[in-house]
Coordinates of C-alpha atoms and ligand atoms in Angstrom, one line a residue:
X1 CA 0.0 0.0 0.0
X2 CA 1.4 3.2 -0.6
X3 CA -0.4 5.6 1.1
X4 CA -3.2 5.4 4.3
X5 CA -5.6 7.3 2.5
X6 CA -9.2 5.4 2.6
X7 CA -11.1 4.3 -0.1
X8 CA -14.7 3.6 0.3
X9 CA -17.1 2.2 -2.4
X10 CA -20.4 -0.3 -2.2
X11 CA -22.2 -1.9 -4.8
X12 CA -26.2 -2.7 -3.9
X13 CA -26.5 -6.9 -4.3
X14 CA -30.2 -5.8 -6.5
X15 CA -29.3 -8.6 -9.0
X16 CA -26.0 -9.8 -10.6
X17 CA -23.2 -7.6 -11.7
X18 CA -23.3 -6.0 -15.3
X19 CA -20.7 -5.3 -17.8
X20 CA -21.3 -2.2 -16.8
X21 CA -20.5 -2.7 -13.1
X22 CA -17.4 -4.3 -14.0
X23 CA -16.2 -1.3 -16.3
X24 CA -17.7 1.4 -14.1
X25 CA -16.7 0.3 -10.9
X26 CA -15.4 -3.1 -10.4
X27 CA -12.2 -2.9 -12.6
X28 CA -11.1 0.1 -11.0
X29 CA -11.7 -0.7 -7.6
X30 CA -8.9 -3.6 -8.7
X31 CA -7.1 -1.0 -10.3
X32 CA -6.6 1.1 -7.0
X33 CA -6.4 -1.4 -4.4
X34 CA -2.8 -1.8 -3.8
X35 CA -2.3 1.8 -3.6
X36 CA -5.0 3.0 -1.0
X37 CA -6.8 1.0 2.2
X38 CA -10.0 0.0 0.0
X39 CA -13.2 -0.8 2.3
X40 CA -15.6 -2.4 -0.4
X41 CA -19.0 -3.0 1.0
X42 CA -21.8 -4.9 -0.2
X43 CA -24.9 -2.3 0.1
X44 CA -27.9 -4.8 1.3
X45 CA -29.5 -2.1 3.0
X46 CA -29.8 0.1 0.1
X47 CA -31.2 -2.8 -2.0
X48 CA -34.2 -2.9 -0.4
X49 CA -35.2 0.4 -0.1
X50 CA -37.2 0.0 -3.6
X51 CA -37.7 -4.3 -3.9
X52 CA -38.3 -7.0 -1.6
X53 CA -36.7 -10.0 -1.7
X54 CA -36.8 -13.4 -0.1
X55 CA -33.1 -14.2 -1.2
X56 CA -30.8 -11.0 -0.5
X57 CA -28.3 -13.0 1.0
X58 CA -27.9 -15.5 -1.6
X59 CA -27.5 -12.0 -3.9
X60 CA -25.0 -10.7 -1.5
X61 CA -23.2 -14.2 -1.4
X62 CA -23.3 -13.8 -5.6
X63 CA -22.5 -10.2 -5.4
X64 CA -19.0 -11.1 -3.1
X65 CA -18.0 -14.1 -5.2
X66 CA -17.9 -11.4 -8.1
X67 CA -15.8 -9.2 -6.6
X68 CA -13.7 -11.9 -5.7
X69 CA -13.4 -13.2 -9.4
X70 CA -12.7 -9.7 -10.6
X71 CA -9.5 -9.8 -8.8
X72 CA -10.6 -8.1 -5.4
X73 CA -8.1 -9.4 -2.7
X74 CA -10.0 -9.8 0.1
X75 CA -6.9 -9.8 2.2
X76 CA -5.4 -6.6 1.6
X77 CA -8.9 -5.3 1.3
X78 CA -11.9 -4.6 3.8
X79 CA -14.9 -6.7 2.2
X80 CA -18.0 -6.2 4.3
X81 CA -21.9 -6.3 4.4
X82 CA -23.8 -3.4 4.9
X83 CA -26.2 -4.6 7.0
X84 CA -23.7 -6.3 9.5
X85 CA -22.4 -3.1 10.8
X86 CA -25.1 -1.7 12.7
X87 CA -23.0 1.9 12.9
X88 CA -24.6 2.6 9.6
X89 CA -27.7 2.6 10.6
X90 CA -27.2 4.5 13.7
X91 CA -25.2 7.0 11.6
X92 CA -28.1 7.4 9.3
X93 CA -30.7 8.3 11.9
X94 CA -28.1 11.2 13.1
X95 CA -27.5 12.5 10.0
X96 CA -31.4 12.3 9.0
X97 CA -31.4 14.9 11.8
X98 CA -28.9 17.1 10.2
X99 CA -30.5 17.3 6.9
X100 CA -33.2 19.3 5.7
X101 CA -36.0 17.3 4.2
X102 CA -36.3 20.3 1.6
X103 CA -33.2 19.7 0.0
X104 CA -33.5 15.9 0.1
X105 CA -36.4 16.4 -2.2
X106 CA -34.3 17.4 -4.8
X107 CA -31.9 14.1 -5.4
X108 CA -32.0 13.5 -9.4
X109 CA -32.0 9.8 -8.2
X110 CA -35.1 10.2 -6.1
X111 CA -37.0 12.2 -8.6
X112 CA -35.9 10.0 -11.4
X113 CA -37.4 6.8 -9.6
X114 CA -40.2 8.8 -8.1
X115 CA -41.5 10.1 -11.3
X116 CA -41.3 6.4 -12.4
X117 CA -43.5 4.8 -10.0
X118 CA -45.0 8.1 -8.8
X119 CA -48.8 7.2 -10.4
X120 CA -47.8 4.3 -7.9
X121 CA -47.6 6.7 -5.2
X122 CA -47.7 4.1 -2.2
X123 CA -44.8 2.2 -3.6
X124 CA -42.6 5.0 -3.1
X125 CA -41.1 4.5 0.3
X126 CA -39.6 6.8 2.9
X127 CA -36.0 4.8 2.4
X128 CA -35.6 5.6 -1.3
X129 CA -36.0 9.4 0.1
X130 CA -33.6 9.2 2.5
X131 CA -31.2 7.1 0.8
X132 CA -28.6 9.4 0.3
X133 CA -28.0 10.2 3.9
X134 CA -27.8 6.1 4.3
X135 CA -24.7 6.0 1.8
X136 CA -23.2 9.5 3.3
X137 CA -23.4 7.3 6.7
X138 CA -21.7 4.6 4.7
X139 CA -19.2 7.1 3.7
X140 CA -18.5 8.9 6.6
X141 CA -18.5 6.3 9.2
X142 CA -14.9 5.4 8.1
X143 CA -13.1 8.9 7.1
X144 CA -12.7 8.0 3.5
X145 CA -10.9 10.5 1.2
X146 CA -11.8 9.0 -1.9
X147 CA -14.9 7.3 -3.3
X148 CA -15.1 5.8 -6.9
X149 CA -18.6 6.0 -8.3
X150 CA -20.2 6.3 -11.2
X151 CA -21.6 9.4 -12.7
X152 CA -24.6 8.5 -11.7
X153 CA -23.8 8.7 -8.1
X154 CA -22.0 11.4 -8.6
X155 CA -24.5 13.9 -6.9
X156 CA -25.1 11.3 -3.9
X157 CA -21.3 11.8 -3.3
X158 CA -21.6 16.0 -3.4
X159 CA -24.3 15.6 -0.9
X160 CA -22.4 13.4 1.5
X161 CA -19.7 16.3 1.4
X162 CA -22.0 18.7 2.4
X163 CA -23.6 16.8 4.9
X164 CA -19.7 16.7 6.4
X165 CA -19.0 20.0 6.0
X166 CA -21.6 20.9 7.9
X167 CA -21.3 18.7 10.9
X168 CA -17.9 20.1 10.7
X169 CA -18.6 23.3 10.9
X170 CA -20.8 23.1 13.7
X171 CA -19.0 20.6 15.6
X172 CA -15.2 20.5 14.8
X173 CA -12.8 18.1 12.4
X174 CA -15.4 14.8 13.0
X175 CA -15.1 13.8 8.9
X176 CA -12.5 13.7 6.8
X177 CA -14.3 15.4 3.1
X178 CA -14.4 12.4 1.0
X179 CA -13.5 13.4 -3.1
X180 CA -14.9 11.4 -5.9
X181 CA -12.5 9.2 -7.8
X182 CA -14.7 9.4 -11.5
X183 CA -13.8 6.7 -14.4
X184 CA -12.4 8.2 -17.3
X185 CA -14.8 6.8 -19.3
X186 CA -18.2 6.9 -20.7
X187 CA -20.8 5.3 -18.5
X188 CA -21.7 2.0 -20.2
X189 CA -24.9 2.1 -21.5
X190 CA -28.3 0.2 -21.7
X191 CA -28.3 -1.8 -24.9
X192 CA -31.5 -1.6 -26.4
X193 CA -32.0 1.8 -25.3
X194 CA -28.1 3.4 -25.2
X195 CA -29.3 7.1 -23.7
X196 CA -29.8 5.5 -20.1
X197 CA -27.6 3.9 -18.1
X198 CA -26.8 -0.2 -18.3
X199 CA -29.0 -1.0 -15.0
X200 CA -28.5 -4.9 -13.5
X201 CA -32.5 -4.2 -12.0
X202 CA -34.0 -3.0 -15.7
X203 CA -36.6 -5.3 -15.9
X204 CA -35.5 -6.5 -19.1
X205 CA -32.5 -8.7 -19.4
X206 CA -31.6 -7.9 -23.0
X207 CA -30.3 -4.3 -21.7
X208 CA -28.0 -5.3 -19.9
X209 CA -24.4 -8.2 -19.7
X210 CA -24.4 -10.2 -16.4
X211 CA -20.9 -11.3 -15.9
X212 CA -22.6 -14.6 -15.2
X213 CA -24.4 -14.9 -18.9
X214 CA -22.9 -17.7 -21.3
X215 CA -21.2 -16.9 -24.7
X216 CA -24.2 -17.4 -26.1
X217 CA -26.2 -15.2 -24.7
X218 CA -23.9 -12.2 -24.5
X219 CA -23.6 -12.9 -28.4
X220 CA -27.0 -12.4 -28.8
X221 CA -27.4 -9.6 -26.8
X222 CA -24.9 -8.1 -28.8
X223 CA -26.6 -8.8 -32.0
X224 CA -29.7 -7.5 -30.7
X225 CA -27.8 -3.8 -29.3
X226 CA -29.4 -0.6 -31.1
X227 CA -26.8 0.7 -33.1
X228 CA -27.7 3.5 -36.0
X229 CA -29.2 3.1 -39.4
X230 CA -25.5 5.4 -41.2
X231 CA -25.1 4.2 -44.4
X232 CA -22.1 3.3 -45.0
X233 CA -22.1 2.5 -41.6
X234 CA -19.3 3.9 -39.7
X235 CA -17.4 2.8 -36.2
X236 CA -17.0 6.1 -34.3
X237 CA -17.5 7.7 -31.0
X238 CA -20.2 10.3 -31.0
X239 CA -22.2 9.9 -28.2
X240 CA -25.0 12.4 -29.4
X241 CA -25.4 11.1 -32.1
X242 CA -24.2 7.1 -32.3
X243 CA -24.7 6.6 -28.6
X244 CA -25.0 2.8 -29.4
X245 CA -21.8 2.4 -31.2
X246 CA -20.6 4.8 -28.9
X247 CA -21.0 2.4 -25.9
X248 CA -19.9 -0.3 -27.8
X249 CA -16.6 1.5 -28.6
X250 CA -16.3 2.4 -24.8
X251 CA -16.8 -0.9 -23.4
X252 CA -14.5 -2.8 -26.4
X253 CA -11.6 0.1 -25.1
X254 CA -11.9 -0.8 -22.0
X255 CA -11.6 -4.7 -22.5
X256 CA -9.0 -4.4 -24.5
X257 CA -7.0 -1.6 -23.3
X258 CA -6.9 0.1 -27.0
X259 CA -8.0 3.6 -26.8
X260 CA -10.9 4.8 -28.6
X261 CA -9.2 6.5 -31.2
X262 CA -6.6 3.7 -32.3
X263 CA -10.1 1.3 -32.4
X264 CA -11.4 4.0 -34.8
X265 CA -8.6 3.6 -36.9
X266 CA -8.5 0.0 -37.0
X267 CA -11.9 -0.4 -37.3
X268 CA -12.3 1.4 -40.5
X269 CA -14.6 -0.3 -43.2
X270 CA -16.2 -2.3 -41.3
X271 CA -20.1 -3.0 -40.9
X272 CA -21.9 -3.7 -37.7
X273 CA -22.2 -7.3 -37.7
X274 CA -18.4 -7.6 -38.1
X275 CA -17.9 -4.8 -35.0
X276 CA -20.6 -6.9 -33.2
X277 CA -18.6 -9.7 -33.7
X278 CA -15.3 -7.9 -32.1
X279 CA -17.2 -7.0 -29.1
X280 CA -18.9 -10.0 -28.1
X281 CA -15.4 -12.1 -28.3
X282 CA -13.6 -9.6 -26.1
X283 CA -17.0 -9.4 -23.8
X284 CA -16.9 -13.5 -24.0
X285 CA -12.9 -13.6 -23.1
X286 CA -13.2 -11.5 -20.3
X287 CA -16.4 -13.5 -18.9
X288 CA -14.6 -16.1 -19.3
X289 CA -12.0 -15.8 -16.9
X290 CA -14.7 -14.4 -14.5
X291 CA -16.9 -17.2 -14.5
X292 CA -13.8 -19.8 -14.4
X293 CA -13.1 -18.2 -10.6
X294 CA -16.7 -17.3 -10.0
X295 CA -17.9 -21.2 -10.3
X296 CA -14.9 -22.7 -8.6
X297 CA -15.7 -20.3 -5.0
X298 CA -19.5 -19.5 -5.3
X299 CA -20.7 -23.0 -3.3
X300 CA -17.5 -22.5 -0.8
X301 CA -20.1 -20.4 1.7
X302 CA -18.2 -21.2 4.4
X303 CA -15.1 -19.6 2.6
X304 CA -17.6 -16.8 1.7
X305 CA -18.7 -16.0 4.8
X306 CA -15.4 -16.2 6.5
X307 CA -14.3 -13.1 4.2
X308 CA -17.4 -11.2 5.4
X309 CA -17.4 -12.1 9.3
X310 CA -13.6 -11.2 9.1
X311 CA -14.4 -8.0 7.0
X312 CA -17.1 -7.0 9.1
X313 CA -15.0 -7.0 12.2
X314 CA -12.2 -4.9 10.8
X315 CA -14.9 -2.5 9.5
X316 CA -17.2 -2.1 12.4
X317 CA -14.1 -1.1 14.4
X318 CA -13.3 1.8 12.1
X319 CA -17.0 2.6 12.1
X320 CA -17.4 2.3 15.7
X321 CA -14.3 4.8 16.4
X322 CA -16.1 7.6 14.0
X323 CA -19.6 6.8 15.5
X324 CA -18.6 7.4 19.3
X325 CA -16.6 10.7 18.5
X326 CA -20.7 11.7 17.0
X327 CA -22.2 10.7 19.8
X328 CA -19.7 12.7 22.0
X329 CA -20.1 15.7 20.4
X330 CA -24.0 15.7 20.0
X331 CA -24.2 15.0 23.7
X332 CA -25.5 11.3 24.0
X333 CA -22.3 9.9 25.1
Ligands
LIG401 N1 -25.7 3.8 -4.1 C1 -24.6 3.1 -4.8 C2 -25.1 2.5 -6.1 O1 -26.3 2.3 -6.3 C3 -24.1 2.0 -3.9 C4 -23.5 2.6 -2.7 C5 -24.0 2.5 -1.4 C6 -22.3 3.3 -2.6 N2 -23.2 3.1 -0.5 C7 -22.2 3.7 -1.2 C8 -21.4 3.8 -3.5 C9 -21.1 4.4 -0.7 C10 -20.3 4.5 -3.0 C11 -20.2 4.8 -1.7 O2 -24.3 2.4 -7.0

């Protein structure tokens, strides 16, 4: 490790990791782990604030034998469940008291999922509202400088840092201001509808790569992504205007460590079905190697939950530390 600085991230267990988690978050979690202390949670507790389940743990069980397949050492690394470490919770009814509701109302995230399910008003529940202060708790609790996310969660993180300054300002140095570390590239896209964002809870399957999907599958999906009707067609990154290519493009980079640019080039005259092609292999190789790990841990529970229980431990007492020095200064300890 080369430096003490703490890196925080999460991923909510809702379903299988994506392509899209991989790119956006997983690979560079792996990227950064020997040169930070990296805490990488599994957020249960945010999964259910909009979906039940009767089988989160089995999800969280899949959701850490992924990270372990991607290359997440869970011995340098803090790997823990959410909902093990009870601070969170307790953070997140303090902090609820800090915040003004006002200003909670106006979370893209919220409004996004609100307006979705809005003419379903009694579906929308008072966790999804408050969700942000449940991931600043998540933050916070263990004085993280730096927190990868996606764009996406980009405005979650903002509000976390003001939530800190704030305290701070009131009450003294309690939390360190966590900055965001932001991937350099594109956010992977859904693939039928390449505008939003690749989601592993979109109610259809064909938007979205699950590292767990066979070669088959992926090679349909591929087949089956919007692309554009140019004629001649042409392989290059425009994301207004070839958003499907475009996401193609950015997740072939990635894979392959080409830039977009040099892909461009090489991928001059040809058509769709040959880029298709290109894509799907490099998706398929990758899986590949995923799967081989994922299948060879994923019925070793007792391995699995040996990483959490000791993960947990080393978390809580982090959490514990930053939770007490709250509870001193608000007065209830
Ligand atoms: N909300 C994040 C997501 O859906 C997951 C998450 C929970 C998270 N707590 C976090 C991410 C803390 C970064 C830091 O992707």
């Amino acid at each position: 490790m080369l430096t003490e600085n703490i890196v925080f991230s999460a991923v909510q267990p809702s379903n299988n990791l994506t392509i899209g988690n991989y790119i956006g978050a997983i690979k560079i979690w792996v990227d950064i782990q020997n040169i930070y202390k990296c805490i990488y949670s599994i957020a249960d507790l945010h999964a259910i604030t909009n979906n039940y389940y009767n089988n989160l743990k089995t999800l969280s069980l899949n959701t850490l034998a992924l990270y372990l397949a991607c290359d997440i050492n869970p011995e340098t690394n803090i790997i823990c469940l959410q909902s093990e470490i009870v601070e969170h919770s307790q953070l997140h009814w303090i902090l609820s008291c800090f915040v003004n509701w006002n200003k909670l109302k106006h979370m893209t995230q919220f409004k996004n999922k609100y307006s979705k399910q809005g003419s379903l008003l009694n579906k929308v529940t008072v966790g999804l509202f408050t969700y942000p202060i449940l991931m600043a708790s998540d933050i916070l609790l263990y004085q993280t400088n730096y927190v990868p996310v996606g764009y996406d969660q980009k405005q979650h993180l903002e509000f976390s840092r003001k939530i800190a300054r704030n305290f701070n300002k009131k009450y003294g140095n309690i939390f360190t201001i966590p900055q965001p570390i932001i991937p350099k590239i594109g956010k992977i896209t859904s693939l039928l509808n390449p505008i939003r964002k690749m989601s592993k809870s979109d109610i259809n399957s064909n938007n979205y790569i699950s590292l767990l999907d066979k070669p088959e599958l992926v090679i349909k999906k591929i087949n089956n992504a919007i692309t554009d009707s140019n004629n001649p067609p042409i392989v290059k990154y425009d994301i207004k205007n070839k958003p499907g290519i475009s996401n193609l493009l950015n997740i072939l980079s990635v894979l392959t460590n080409i830039s977009i640019v040099n892909l461009e080039k090489d991928l001059n005259n040809i058509n769709y079905i040959q880029f298709k092609k290109i894509v799907s292999n490099e998706i398929n190789n990758t899986l590949f190697k995923i799967q081989k790990k994922y299948f060879s841990i994923r019925n070793k529970e007792k391995y699995l939950n040996s990483i959490l229980i000791n993960g947990n431990k080393r978390a809580k007492i982090i959490a514990r530390n930053t939770l007490n020095k709250v509870y001193r200064v608000i007065g209830i300890k």
